C-alpha cells in the first residue's frame, strides 16, 4: 500500500519518509495497521549503498558445500575440535566410542559458542564455551542416538561448560598448547559460587546447598563477554532443557512455564544421574541457572562466579562497556526467546583499573528496553518500587519483573555488540514465527511493532540504538532498523528485506555480532539452511560483515552443512580471526572438518589472509 493511502500517518512519519530513501516496504505489512505502516517507513535505516566500498575482499556466493568457504586470498584451518585432549594424559578423540566421561573431562567440549581471547603474563588464552551436545554425533553409536547409560549422560555433562586453552604461535600459525598451565575445563560438574543480590536467597536454597551460595555446574552457555579487568563472561541460555520431573502429575507453575521448564526430559537425561535436576523434588535447583558466569582465565583454581545481579534470563551474550565520562560498567544482554526482552545492567560503582572488578557486577540496576514507535526508547528500571518485587526476586524471576515494567516484546534478542568508538549498540533479533500471532510465554502480547515490524518474521533483523547524549547510562535512546534480513528473490514486500539486502548478500537468522577494531560489524547466522522456498538461494549458515556507516553488507564466509557459525575473536594484531563452527551435521549430513566418512565435530577455525595483513 503506498504511504499516501494511509491517512493516519503522523507528521513525524511524513518527515522521515521524505528524508530517507527506502524500498517499497509495506506490501507484507499493509494489513497490519498504522503502527506497522509508520514503522515500515520510519524504521528503515536511512542509508543507501555506498559508492565506494570500504571492504577489500571479494564477496563470496552462497553454497551448500560441506566445507568452509572464504574469499580468495584468505585461508582457514582447524585449531581445535570437540574431543581434542587439552592435556597429554588425555586420549585422542576416538570416533568409535566418541569418548568416555573420563576422556571428555580432559578434552575440548562440544558445540563451541561464545569465544574470547585474553593476552597477559606472556600467555594467550582462548576461552570458549560449549553450548550443548550434538547428540547425533556424540551418541550416534547408540541405537536411540541419545545418551543411554549413566556414563553417556555424564559424558554429556563433561562436554558442556567452558574450555580455557592456551594457544601458541607455531610455523603454521596459532595452535593449542597441550598441557599449558592455564588449560582448564569448567563443566556441568564444576563447583562455582553465586554472588549478588540473590545469593543466599530462599529461592536459591536447595537440599544440597542449604545456604544458597554454591552451585554445581554451568551448561547451555551461549554467547560470551569480557570485562576490562581480564575476565571471561559466559552466558547460560537454554538451561530449562536439562530439567525434568519424575512425578507423573507434575505441572509447572506460572514462573516455571515462563522459563520453559516442564516435566518431559528433552534427551540429555541429567536427572538420571543427579536428582537435583528433578523439578518435582528440587524445584529451586532451576533457579540457580540462567545467569552470566564470570571466569578468571588466569586463575585456574578460582571458582567461577554466577552474577545474579545481571538477572536470570535465557542469556545470549553480555556486551560490556565502560561508559565514557562516568566510568559505570554497562552490560547489554538479550534474552533469546520469542517475545522476551532486551536488558541493560548499570553498575552502582565506577570502574578503575585498580578495582579488578570488585563488586561492579554485584551491585547495580537492571533495566528492560521499551521501544516506542516514534524511534525513541527508554530503559525501564527493574526495582522494587517499579515492579513490586524484592531485589532478589527481580534477579531470579527477571522476565516476570520486566513484564510488569512493560518492556517491549522482541523477536528473540541474540547477541548485542557495542561499537568500539561510538556510543551505539546493535542487537540481532533472529526471527519469531509467532510475531503478530500469539503472546509470549508470560502472556505479554507480541503485536507487530517498531523494532519487530513483520508478522511471523522468518528472517530476522538487526536493531541499532544510540543512547541519549552518548551516555550508555541515560534513560532514553533513539533506535532504527539497521538491517532487515530477507529474500529479495522470493519477495517484493517487507520480506524482501531492507535496501542493503540483495541477491548477493542475503541471509537469515542473524545471531552472533561482533565489531572488529576497524569498527565493522560482523554478522554470524543461525538460520534456516534448507536453501528452498523462502530460503532459496541462502545456502548454508554464513558470516558477513557490515559497514555501520554505509550499511553495506558483504558475505565473507559460508560454513559447512547443517552448522551454525557462532563465536568470533581476533588475536592482538587482528591477523588471525578465530571463528566457531557449531554442530556441523546436526542432522547427520556432514563430515566436517575431517571429511571422508569421518564424524562431524564442532570446532574453532583460524582464518588468515595469505599476505599476512589483518583479516577483513
Ligand atoms: Fe544459543 Fe540464542 O543462541
Ligand atoms: Ca546464539
Ligand atoms: Ca540462534
Coordinates of C-alpha atoms and ligand atoms in Angstrom, one line a residue:
X1 CA 0.0 0.0 0.0
X2 CA 1.6 3.3 -0.9
X3 CA 2.1 5.5 2.1
X4 CA -0.1 8.3 0.9
X5 CA -3.1 5.9 1.1
X6 CA -2.8 5.8 4.8
X7 CA -4.5 8.9 6.2
X8 CA -3.4 8.3 9.8
X9 CA 0.3 8.5 9.5
X10 CA 1.8 11.3 11.5
X11 CA 3.8 14.3 10.7
X12 CA 6.8 12.5 12.1
X13 CA 6.3 9.7 9.6
X14 CA 6.0 12.2 6.7
X15 CA 9.1 14.0 7.7
X16 CA 11.0 10.8 7.9
X17 CA 9.5 9.4 4.7
X18 CA 10.7 12.5 2.8
X19 CA 14.2 12.3 4.5
X20 CA 15.0 8.8 3.7
X21 CA 15.4 6.6 0.7
X22 CA 13.5 3.4 1.1
X23 CA 12.3 0.3 -0.6
X24 CA 8.6 -0.2 -1.0
X25 CA 8.3 -1.7 2.4
X26 CA 4.6 -2.1 3.0
X27 CA 3.4 -4.9 0.9
X28 CA 3.5 -7.6 3.5
X29 CA 2.7 -5.3 6.4
X30 CA -0.1 -3.3 4.9
X31 CA -2.8 -5.3 6.6
X32 CA -1.1 -4.8 10.0
X33 CA -2.3 -1.3 10.5
X34 CA -0.9 2.1 11.3
X35 CA 1.8 1.0 13.6
X36 CA 3.3 -1.3 11.1
X37 CA 2.9 1.3 8.5
X38 CA 4.6 4.0 10.5
X39 CA 7.5 1.8 11.4
X40 CA 7.7 0.3 8.0
X41 CA 8.5 3.8 6.8
X42 CA 10.3 5.4 9.6
X43 CA 12.2 2.4 10.9
X44 CA 14.2 1.7 7.9
X45 CA 17.8 2.7 8.2
X46 CA 18.4 5.9 6.2
X47 CA 21.3 4.9 4.1
X48 CA 22.0 3.8 0.6
X49 CA 24.6 1.6 -1.0
X50 CA 28.0 3.3 -0.7
X51 CA 29.5 4.4 -4.0
X52 CA 32.9 3.1 -2.7
X53 CA 33.1 0.1 -0.6
X54 CA 35.4 0.0 2.4
X55 CA 35.8 -3.8 2.1
X56 CA 38.9 -5.1 0.5
X57 CA 37.8 -8.6 -0.2
X58 CA 35.6 -10.1 -2.9
X59 CA 32.2 -11.2 -1.7
X60 CA 31.6 -14.9 -1.9
X61 CA 28.5 -16.6 -3.2
X62 CA 26.3 -18.8 -1.1
X63 CA 26.8 -22.6 -1.3
X64 CA 25.7 -25.9 0.2
X65 CA 29.2 -27.4 0.4
X66 CA 30.4 -29.4 3.3
X67 CA 33.3 -27.2 4.0
X68 CA 34.2 -23.6 5.0
X69 CA 34.5 -21.2 2.1
X70 CA 36.3 -17.9 2.5
X71 CA 37.2 -15.2 -0.1
X72 CA 40.1 -15.5 -2.5
X73 CA 43.3 -14.6 -0.7
X74 CA 42.2 -16.0 2.6
X75 CA 42.8 -19.4 4.2
X76 CA 41.4 -21.3 7.1
X77 CA 42.4 -24.3 9.2
X78 CA 41.0 -26.1 12.2
X79 CA 42.6 -25.2 15.6
X80 CA 40.7 -27.4 18.0
X81 CA 37.7 -29.7 17.7
X82 CA 35.3 -31.5 20.1
X83 CA 37.2 -34.2 21.9
X84 CA 40.7 -33.0 21.3
X85 CA 42.6 -33.5 24.6
X86 CA 43.9 -30.4 26.4
X87 CA 46.4 -32.5 28.4
X88 CA 48.7 -35.2 27.2
X89 CA 47.3 -37.6 29.8
X90 CA 44.0 -37.4 27.9
X91 CA 43.3 -39.6 25.0
X92 CA 43.0 -38.6 21.3
X93 CA 39.4 -38.4 20.1
X94 CA 38.1 -41.9 19.4
X95 CA 35.4 -42.0 16.7
X96 CA 34.3 -45.5 17.8
X97 CA 33.5 -44.7 21.4
X98 CA 33.1 -41.0 20.8
X99 CA 34.7 -40.5 24.2
X100 CA 34.1 -41.5 27.8
X101 CA 33.3 -39.3 30.8
X102 CA 37.0 -39.5 31.7
X103 CA 38.4 -38.6 28.3
X104 CA 35.8 -35.9 27.7
X105 CA 36.6 -34.3 31.1
X106 CA 40.2 -33.9 29.7
X107 CA 39.2 -32.6 26.3
X108 CA 37.7 -29.7 24.4
X109 CA 33.9 -29.7 24.8
X110 CA 31.2 -29.9 22.1
X111 CA 29.3 -27.2 20.3
X112 CA 31.7 -24.3 20.9
X113 CA 30.0 -20.9 21.0
X114 CA 30.9 -17.6 22.6
X115 CA 34.7 -17.1 22.4
X116 CA 37.2 -14.5 23.7
X117 CA 40.9 -14.3 23.6
X118 CA 43.0 -13.0 26.6
X119 CA 46.6 -12.0 26.5
X120 CA 48.7 -11.4 29.5
X121 CA 51.6 -12.7 31.6
X122 CA 53.2 -13.8 28.4
X123 CA 50.3 -16.1 27.5
X124 CA 47.4 -16.1 25.1
X125 CA 44.3 -17.9 26.3
X126 CA 41.3 -18.8 24.3
X127 CA 38.1 -19.0 26.3
X128 CA 35.4 -20.9 24.6
X129 CA 32.1 -22.1 25.9
X130 CA 30.2 -25.2 24.9
X131 CA 26.5 -24.7 24.5
X132 CA 25.1 -28.2 24.3
X133 CA 26.0 -31.5 22.7
X134 CA 25.4 -32.5 19.1
X135 CA 23.6 -35.7 20.1
X136 CA 23.5 -37.4 16.6
X137 CA 27.3 -37.1 16.6
X138 CA 28.1 -37.8 20.3
X139 CA 25.6 -40.6 20.7
X140 CA 25.3 -41.7 17.1
X141 CA 26.8 -45.0 18.2
X142 CA 23.7 -45.7 20.4
X143 CA 20.6 -47.1 18.9
X144 CA 18.4 -44.2 20.1
X145 CA 21.1 -41.6 19.2
X146 CA 20.7 -40.4 22.7
X147 CA 22.6 -41.0 26.0
X148 CA 21.5 -44.5 27.1
X149 CA 23.7 -45.1 30.1
X150 CA 24.8 -43.1 33.2
X151 CA 28.2 -42.8 31.6
X152 CA 26.7 -41.4 28.5
X153 CA 24.9 -38.7 30.5
X154 CA 28.0 -37.9 32.5
X155 CA 30.0 -37.6 29.2
X156 CA 27.4 -35.1 28.0
X157 CA 27.8 -33.1 31.3
X158 CA 31.6 -33.1 30.8
X159 CA 31.2 -31.9 27.2
X160 CA 29.4 -28.6 28.1
X161 CA 30.6 -25.6 30.1
X162 CA 33.8 -23.8 29.1
X163 CA 37.3 -24.6 27.8
X164 CA 40.2 -22.4 28.6
X165 CA 43.1 -23.3 26.4
X166 CA 46.4 -21.6 25.9
X167 CA 47.4 -21.1 22.3
X168 CA 50.9 -20.5 20.9
X169 CA 52.2 -19.4 17.6
X170 CA 53.9 -22.1 15.5
X171 CA 55.2 -22.2 11.9
X172 CA 51.7 -22.7 10.6
X173 CA 50.1 -20.2 12.9
X174 CA 48.3 -20.5 16.2
X175 CA 47.8 -23.9 17.7
X176 CA 46.7 -25.2 21.1
X177 CA 49.3 -25.7 23.7
X178 CA 48.6 -29.1 25.2
X179 CA 49.5 -29.2 29.0
X180 CA 49.8 -25.5 29.3
X181 CA 49.4 -24.4 32.9
X182 CA 46.2 -22.4 32.4
X183 CA 44.4 -25.0 30.4
X184 CA 41.1 -25.7 32.2
X185 CA 37.8 -27.3 31.8
X186 CA 34.7 -25.9 33.5
X187 CA 31.8 -28.3 33.0
X188 CA 28.4 -29.2 34.2
X189 CA 30.1 -30.8 37.2
X190 CA 32.3 -27.8 38.3
X191 CA 31.5 -26.2 41.7
X192 CA 31.0 -22.5 41.5
X193 CA 29.9 -19.6 43.6
X194 CA 26.7 -17.5 43.5
X195 CA 27.1 -13.8 44.1
X196 CA 24.9 -10.6 44.1
X197 CA 21.5 -9.9 45.5
X198 CA 20.1 -13.4 45.0
X199 CA 23.0 -15.3 46.6
X200 CA 21.7 -16.9 49.8
X201 CA 18.1 -16.1 49.0
X202 CA 15.4 -18.6 49.8
X203 CA 14.7 -19.2 46.1
X204 CA 18.3 -20.4 45.7
X205 CA 18.5 -22.8 48.7
X206 CA 18.4 -26.5 48.0
X207 CA 18.9 -29.7 49.9
X208 CA 22.5 -29.9 48.7
X209 CA 23.2 -26.2 49.3
X210 CA 21.1 -25.0 52.2
X211 CA 23.0 -21.7 52.2
X212 CA 22.0 -21.0 48.5
X213 CA 25.6 -19.9 47.8
X214 CA 27.2 -22.6 45.7
X215 CA 26.1 -24.4 42.5
X216 CA 27.5 -27.4 40.7
X217 CA 27.8 -26.8 37.0
X218 CA 27.2 -24.4 34.2
X219 CA 25.6 -25.5 30.9
X220 CA 23.6 -24.2 28.0
X221 CA 26.3 -21.5 27.6
X222 CA 25.7 -19.5 24.5
X223 CA 27.3 -16.1 23.8
X224 CA 30.0 -14.6 25.9
X225 CA 31.5 -11.3 27.0
X226 CA 34.7 -9.9 28.6
X227 CA 35.5 -7.4 31.3
X228 CA 38.2 -4.8 31.3
X229 CA 39.7 -6.5 34.3
X230 CA 40.5 -9.5 32.2
X231 CA 37.7 -12.0 32.9
X232 CA 35.5 -14.0 30.6
X233 CA 31.7 -13.9 30.9
X234 CA 29.8 -16.9 29.7
X235 CA 26.1 -16.8 29.4
X236 CA 23.6 -19.5 30.4
X237 CA 20.8 -19.7 27.9
X238 CA 18.5 -22.7 27.4
X239 CA 19.1 -24.2 30.9
X240 CA 15.4 -25.3 31.1
X241 CA 16.2 -28.1 28.7
X242 CA 18.1 -30.0 31.3
X243 CA 15.4 -30.2 33.9
X244 CA 12.6 -32.8 34.0
X245 CA 10.1 -34.1 36.6
X246 CA 9.6 -37.7 37.8
X247 CA 6.2 -37.0 39.3
X248 CA 3.7 -38.0 36.6
X249 CA 1.3 -35.4 38.0
X250 CA 3.9 -32.6 37.9
X251 CA 2.5 -29.3 36.4
X252 CA 4.9 -26.4 36.1
X253 CA 3.7 -23.2 37.8
X254 CA 3.4 -19.9 36.0
X255 CA 7.1 -18.9 36.8
X256 CA 8.4 -22.3 35.6
X257 CA 6.3 -22.1 32.5
X258 CA 7.7 -18.6 31.8
X259 CA 11.2 -20.2 31.8
X260 CA 10.2 -23.1 29.7
X261 CA 10.5 -25.7 32.5
X262 CA 8.4 -28.8 32.0
X263 CA 8.2 -32.4 33.1
X264 CA 9.5 -34.1 29.9
X265 CA 13.2 -34.9 29.7
X266 CA 14.4 -33.4 26.5
X267 CA 17.0 -36.1 25.8
X268 CA 20.1 -35.2 27.9
X269 CA 18.9 -37.2 30.9
X270 CA 20.6 -35.1 33.6
X271 CA 18.1 -36.1 36.3
X272 CA 19.0 -39.7 35.7
X273 CA 22.4 -39.1 37.3
X274 CA 21.7 -36.2 39.6
X275 CA 18.3 -35.9 41.4
X276 CA 18.7 -32.1 41.7
X277 CA 17.5 -31.9 38.1
X278 CA 14.1 -33.4 39.1
X279 CA 11.8 -30.4 39.3
X280 CA 9.2 -32.3 41.3
X281 CA 11.8 -33.0 44.0
X282 CA 14.1 -29.9 43.9
X283 CA 12.2 -27.0 42.4
X284 CA 14.8 -24.4 43.4
X285 CA 17.6 -26.0 41.5
X286 CA 16.4 -24.4 38.3
X287 CA 16.6 -21.0 40.0
X288 CA 20.4 -21.5 40.1
X289 CA 20.9 -21.5 36.3
X290 CA 20.2 -18.8 33.7
X291 CA 23.0 -16.4 34.8
X292 CA 26.0 -14.7 33.5
X293 CA 29.0 -16.6 34.9
X294 CA 32.4 -14.9 35.4
X295 CA 35.6 -16.8 35.0
X296 CA 39.2 -15.6 35.5
X297 CA 41.1 -17.4 32.9
X298 CA 44.4 -16.6 34.5
X299 CA 43.4 -18.2 37.8
X300 CA 42.6 -21.8 37.0
X301 CA 41.9 -22.7 40.7
X302 CA 39.5 -19.8 41.3
X303 CA 35.8 -20.9 41.1
X304 CA 33.6 -19.4 38.5
X305 CA 31.0 -16.9 39.9
X306 CA 27.4 -16.7 38.8
X307 CA 26.5 -13.0 38.9
X308 CA 22.8 -12.9 39.9
X309 CA 22.7 -9.0 39.6
X310 CA 22.7 -9.4 35.9
X311 CA 19.4 -11.3 36.1
X312 CA 18.1 -14.7 35.3
X313 CA 17.0 -15.0 31.7
X314 CA 18.0 -17.1 28.7
X315 CA 21.1 -15.1 28.4
X316 CA 22.6 -14.8 24.9
X317 CA 25.7 -12.7 25.4
X318 CA 27.0 -10.0 27.7
X319 CA 28.2 -6.9 25.9
X320 CA 30.1 -4.9 28.5
X321 CA 31.2 -1.3 28.0
X322 CA 32.7 1.1 30.5
X323 CA 30.6 4.2 30.0
X324 CA 32.7 7.1 28.8
X325 CA 32.7 10.0 31.2
X326 CA 31.1 8.3 34.2
X327 CA 33.0 5.1 34.3
X328 CA 30.0 3.0 35.1
X329 CA 30.0 -0.6 33.8
X330 CA 27.1 -1.1 31.5
X331 CA 26.2 -4.6 30.3
X332 CA 23.7 -5.1 27.4
X333 CA 22.1 -8.5 27.3
X334 CA 19.5 -10.2 25.1
X335 CA 17.0 -12.9 26.3
X336 CA 16.7 -15.3 23.4
X337 CA 13.1 -16.5 23.4
X338 CA 10.1 -15.4 21.4
X339 CA 8.8 -12.1 22.7
X340 CA 11.3 -11.8 25.5
X341 CA 13.3 -8.6 26.2
X342 CA 16.5 -6.6 25.8
X343 CA 18.2 -5.8 29.1
X344 CA 20.7 -3.4 30.4
X345 CA 22.7 -3.5 33.7
X346 CA 24.3 -0.4 35.1
X347 CA 26.8 -0.8 37.9
X348 CA 26.4 1.3 41.1
X349 CA 30.2 1.8 41.3
X350 CA 32.6 3.1 38.7
X351 CA 35.4 1.2 37.1
X352 CA 39.0 1.9 37.7
X353 CA 41.9 -0.2 36.7
X354 CA 42.8 -0.9 40.4
X355 CA 39.4 -2.4 41.2
X356 CA 39.8 -5.7 39.3
X357 CA 36.0 -5.7 39.0
X358 CA 35.3 -5.7 42.8
X359 CA 31.5 -5.7 43.2
X360 CA 30.8 -3.9 39.9
X361 CA 28.8 -7.0 38.7
X362 CA 27.1 -7.5 42.0
X363 CA 25.7 -4.1 42.8
X364 CA 23.7 -2.2 40.2
X365 CA 20.4 -1.8 38.5
X366 CA 18.8 -3.9 35.8
X367 CA 16.6 -2.3 33.1
X368 CA 14.5 -3.6 30.3
X369 CA 14.0 -1.8 27.0
X370 CA 10.9 -0.2 25.8
X371 CA 10.8 0.8 22.2
X372 CA 8.4 3.4 21.1
X373 CA 7.1 3.5 17.5
X374 CA 8.5 7.0 17.0
X375 CA 12.1 5.7 17.0
X376 CA 12.7 6.6 20.6
X377 CA 13.0 4.3 23.5
X378 CA 13.6 4.1 27.2
X379 CA 15.2 1.8 29.7
X380 CA 12.7 0.8 32.4
X381 CA 14.4 0.2 35.8
X382 CA 13.5 -3.1 37.4
X383 CA 13.3 -2.0 41.0
X384 CA 11.1 -3.0 44.0
X385 CA 9.3 0.4 43.6
X386 CA 8.7 -0.1 39.9
X387 CA 7.7 -3.7 39.7
X388 CA 6.6 -4.6 43.2
X389 CA 9.1 -7.4 43.7
X390 CA 12.1 -7.7 46.1
X391 CA 15.5 -7.2 44.7
X392 CA 16.5 -10.9 44.9
X393 CA 13.2 -11.9 43.3
X394 CA 13.9 -9.5 40.4
X395 CA 17.3 -11.2 40.0
X396 CA 15.7 -14.7 39.9
X397 CA 12.4 -14.0 38.1
X398 CA 13.7 -11.3 35.9
X399 CA 11.4 -12.0 33.0
X400 CA 8.4 -11.5 35.2
X401 CA 9.8 -8.2 36.5
X402 CA 10.4 -6.9 33.0
X403 CA 6.8 -7.9 32.0
X404 CA 5.5 -5.9 35.0
X405 CA 7.6 -2.9 33.9
X406 CA 6.0 -3.0 30.4
X407 CA 9.1 -3.8 28.3
X408 CA 8.7 -4.3 24.6
X409 CA 8.5 -7.9 23.4
X410 CA 11.2 -8.6 20.9
X411 CA 11.9 -11.1 18.1
X412 CA 14.3 -13.3 20.1
X413 CA 17.2 -11.0 21.1
X414 CA 20.5 -12.7 20.4
X415 CA 23.9 -11.0 20.6
X416 CA 24.5 -7.4 21.3
X417 CA 27.6 -5.6 20.1
X418 CA 28.7 -2.2 21.2
X419 CA 30.6 0.0 18.7
X420 CA 34.2 0.3 19.8
X421 CA 34.4 4.1 19.2
X422 CA 30.8 5.4 19.1
X423 CA 28.0 5.3 21.6
X424 CA 25.8 3.0 19.6
X425 CA 24.9 -0.6 20.0
X426 CA 23.3 -3.3 17.9
X427 CA 21.2 -6.4 18.7
X428 CA 20.4 -9.3 16.4
X429 CA 16.8 -10.3 16.5
X430 CA 17.0 -13.7 14.9
X431 CA 13.3 -14.5 13.9
X432 CA 9.9 -15.0 15.6
X433 CA 7.3 -17.1 13.8
X434 CA 4.7 -16.0 16.4
X435 CA 5.1 -12.3 15.9
X436 CA 1.7 -10.8 15.4
X437 CA 0.1 -14.2 16.0
X438 CA 0.5 -15.1 19.7
X439 CA 1.6 -13.9 23.1
X440 CA 5.0 -14.6 24.7
X441 CA 5.3 -17.3 27.4
X442 CA 4.2 -14.8 30.0
X443 CA 1.1 -13.7 28.2
X444 CA 2.5 -10.4 27.0
X445 CA 1.2 -9.5 23.6
X446 CA 3.5 -9.7 20.6
X447 CA 1.9 -7.3 18.1
X448 CA 3.8 -6.2 15.1
X449 CA 5.7 -3.2 16.5
X450 CA 8.5 -0.8 15.7
X451 CA 11.7 -2.9 16.0
X452 CA 9.7 -6.1 15.2
X453 CA 7.8 -4.9 12.1
X454 CA 7.0 -8.2 10.3
X455 CA 4.3 -10.7 11.1
X456 CA 5.7 -14.2 11.5
X457 CA 9.2 -12.9 11.0
X458 CA 11.1 -15.7 9.3
X459 CA 14.3 -13.8 8.5
X460 CA 15.3 -11.6 11.5
X461 CA 16.7 -8.1 11.7
X462 CA 19.4 -6.0 13.4
X463 CA 18.2 -3.1 15.5
X464 CA 20.6 -0.3 16.4
X465 CA 20.2 2.2 19.2
X466 CA 22.1 5.3 20.3
X467 CA 21.9 6.4 24.0
X468 CA 20.9 10.0 24.7
X469 CA 23.9 12.3 24.8
X470 CA 26.2 9.4 24.0
X471 CA 25.7 8.2 27.6
X472 CA 25.1 4.4 28.0
X473 CA 23.6 5.1 31.4
X474 CA 21.0 7.5 30.0
X475 CA 17.3 6.7 30.5
X476 CA 16.4 7.2 26.8
X477 CA 17.7 6.3 23.4
X478 CA 17.0 6.6 19.7
X479 CA 16.8 3.5 17.6
X480 CA 16.5 2.4 14.0
X481 CA 16.4 -0.8 12.0
X482 CA 20.0 -1.2 10.7
X483 CA 19.1 -4.2 8.6
X484 CA 16.1 -6.3 7.8
X485 CA 17.2 -9.7 6.5
X486 CA 15.0 -11.1 3.8
X487 CA 14.9 -12.8 0.4
X488 CA 14.5 -10.3 -2.5
X489 CA 14.4 -13.2 -4.9
X490 CA 11.3 -14.6 -3.3
X491 CA 9.5 -11.5 -2.1
X492 CA 8.9 -8.0 -3.2
X493 CA 7.4 -6.7 0.0
X494 CA 8.8 -6.3 3.6
X495 CA 10.0 -9.9 3.5
X496 CA 12.5 -8.9 0.8
X497 CA 14.5 -7.2 3.5
X498 CA 15.9 -3.7 3.7
X499 CA 17.6 -1.8 0.9
X500 CA 21.1 -3.1 1.8
X501 CA 20.0 -6.7 1.2
X502 CA 20.2 -8.1 -2.3
X503 CA 20.5 -11.5 -4.1
X504 CA 24.3 -11.4 -3.5
X505 CA 24.3 -10.9 0.3
X506 CA 21.0 -12.3 1.6
X507 CA 20.9 -14.3 4.8
X508 CA 18.5 -15.2 7.5
X509 CA 18.8 -15.8 11.3
X510 CA 21.3 -13.2 12.4
X511 CA 22.7 -14.3 15.7
X512 CA 26.4 -13.6 16.5
X513 CA 27.5 -10.0 16.3
X514 CA 31.0 -8.6 16.9
X515 CA 32.9 -5.4 16.0
X516 CA 36.4 -5.6 14.7
X517 CA 39.0 -3.0 15.6
X518 CA 38.1 -1.0 12.5
X519 CA 34.6 -0.6 13.6
X520 CA 32.9 -3.0 11.2
X521 CA 30.2 -5.3 12.4
X522 CA 30.5 -9.0 11.7
X523 CA 27.2 -10.9 11.5
X524 CA 27.0 -14.7 12.0
X525 CA 23.9 -16.7 11.2
X526 CA 22.0 -19.5 12.8
X527 CA 19.2 -19.7 10.4
X528 CA 17.2 -21.9 8.1
X529 CA 19.7 -23.7 5.8
X530 CA 17.2 -25.6 3.7
X531 CA 18.1 -23.4 0.7
X532 CA 14.5 -23.8 -0.5
X533 CA 11.2 -21.9 -0.6
X534 CA 11.6 -18.7 1.3
X535 CA 15.2 -19.5 2.0
X536 CA 16.1 -20.5 -1.6
X537 CA 19.5 -19.1 -2.5
X538 CA 20.7 -18.5 1.0
X539 CA 22.7 -21.8 1.3
X540 CA 24.4 -22.9 4.5
X541 CA 24.8 -20.7 7.5
X542 CA 27.3 -17.9 6.9
X543 CA 29.2 -14.9 8.2
X544 CA 29.0 -11.4 6.7
X545 CA 30.5 -8.1 7.6
X546 CA 28.6 -4.8 7.6
X547 CA 29.9 -1.2 7.4
X548 CA 27.8 0.7 10.0
X549 CA 28.2 3.9 8.2
X550 CA 27.3 2.9 4.7
X551 CA 25.3 -0.2 5.7
X552 CA 26.9 -2.2 3.0
X553 CA 26.9 -5.9 3.9
X554 CA 29.2 -8.3 2.3
X555 CA 29.4 -12.1 2.6
X556 CA 32.8 -13.3 3.9
X557 CA 32.3 -16.9 4.9
X558 CA 30.0 -19.9 4.3
X559 CA 30.0 -22.7 6.8
X560 CA 29.7 -26.5 6.2
X561 CA 26.4 -28.4 6.0
X562 CA 24.0 -28.2 8.9
X563 CA 26.2 -25.9 11.0
X564 CA 25.8 -22.6 12.8
X565 CA 28.5 -20.1 12.7
X566 CA 29.0 -18.7 16.2
X567 CA 31.8 -17.3 18.2
X568 CA 34.3 -14.7 16.9
X569 CA 37.5 -13.1 18.1
X570 CA 40.9 -11.9 16.8
X571 CA 44.4 -12.1 18.0
X572 CA 46.2 -8.9 19.2
X573 CA 47.2 -7.7 15.7
X574 CA 44.0 -8.9 14.1
X575 CA 45.9 -11.1 11.6
X576 CA 44.1 -14.2 12.7
X577 CA 40.4 -14.4 13.1
X578 CA 39.0 -17.2 15.2
X579 CA 35.6 -18.5 14.2
X580 CA 33.4 -21.1 15.7
X581 CA 31.7 -23.8 13.6
X582 CA 29.0 -25.3 15.7
X583 CA 27.1 -28.6 15.2
X584 CA 28.1 -29.4 11.6
X585 CA 25.9 -32.3 10.6
X586 CA 23.3 -31.8 13.3
X587 CA 21.0 -33.9 11.1
X588 CA 23.7 -36.4 10.1
X589 CA 24.6 -34.7 6.8
X590 CA 28.2 -33.6 7.4
X591 CA 31.7 -34.9 7.8
X592 CA 33.3 -31.6 8.7
X593 CA 36.1 -30.9 9.4
X594 CA 37.7 -34.3 8.8
X595 CA 36.0 -35.1 5.5
X596 CA 35.7 -38.6 4.1
X597 CA 33.5 -40.7 6.3
X598 CA 34.6 -39.0 9.5
X599 CA 32.3 -37.9 12.3
X600 CA 31.3 -34.2 12.2
X601 CA 32.8 -32.3 15.0
X602 CA 32.2 -28.7 16.2
X603 CA 35.5 -26.8 16.1
X604 CA 37.3 -23.5 16.1
X605 CA 38.9 -22.4 12.9
X606 CA 41.6 -19.8 12.3
X607 CA 41.2 -17.5 9.3
X608 CA 44.2 -15.7 7.9
X609 CA 45.0 -13.5 5.0
X610 CA 47.6 -15.0 2.7
X611 CA 49.6 -11.8 2.6
X612 CA 49.6 -11.6 6.4
X613 CA 47.5 -8.4 6.7
X614 CA 44.7 -8.1 9.2
X615 CA 41.6 -10.1 8.4
X616 CA 38.6 -8.5 6.9
Ligands
LIG1 FE1 22.3 -20.1 21.8 FE2 20.3 -17.8 21.2 O1 21.6 -18.9 20.6
LIG2 CA1 23.3 -17.8 19.5
LIG3 CA1 20.3 -18.7 17.5

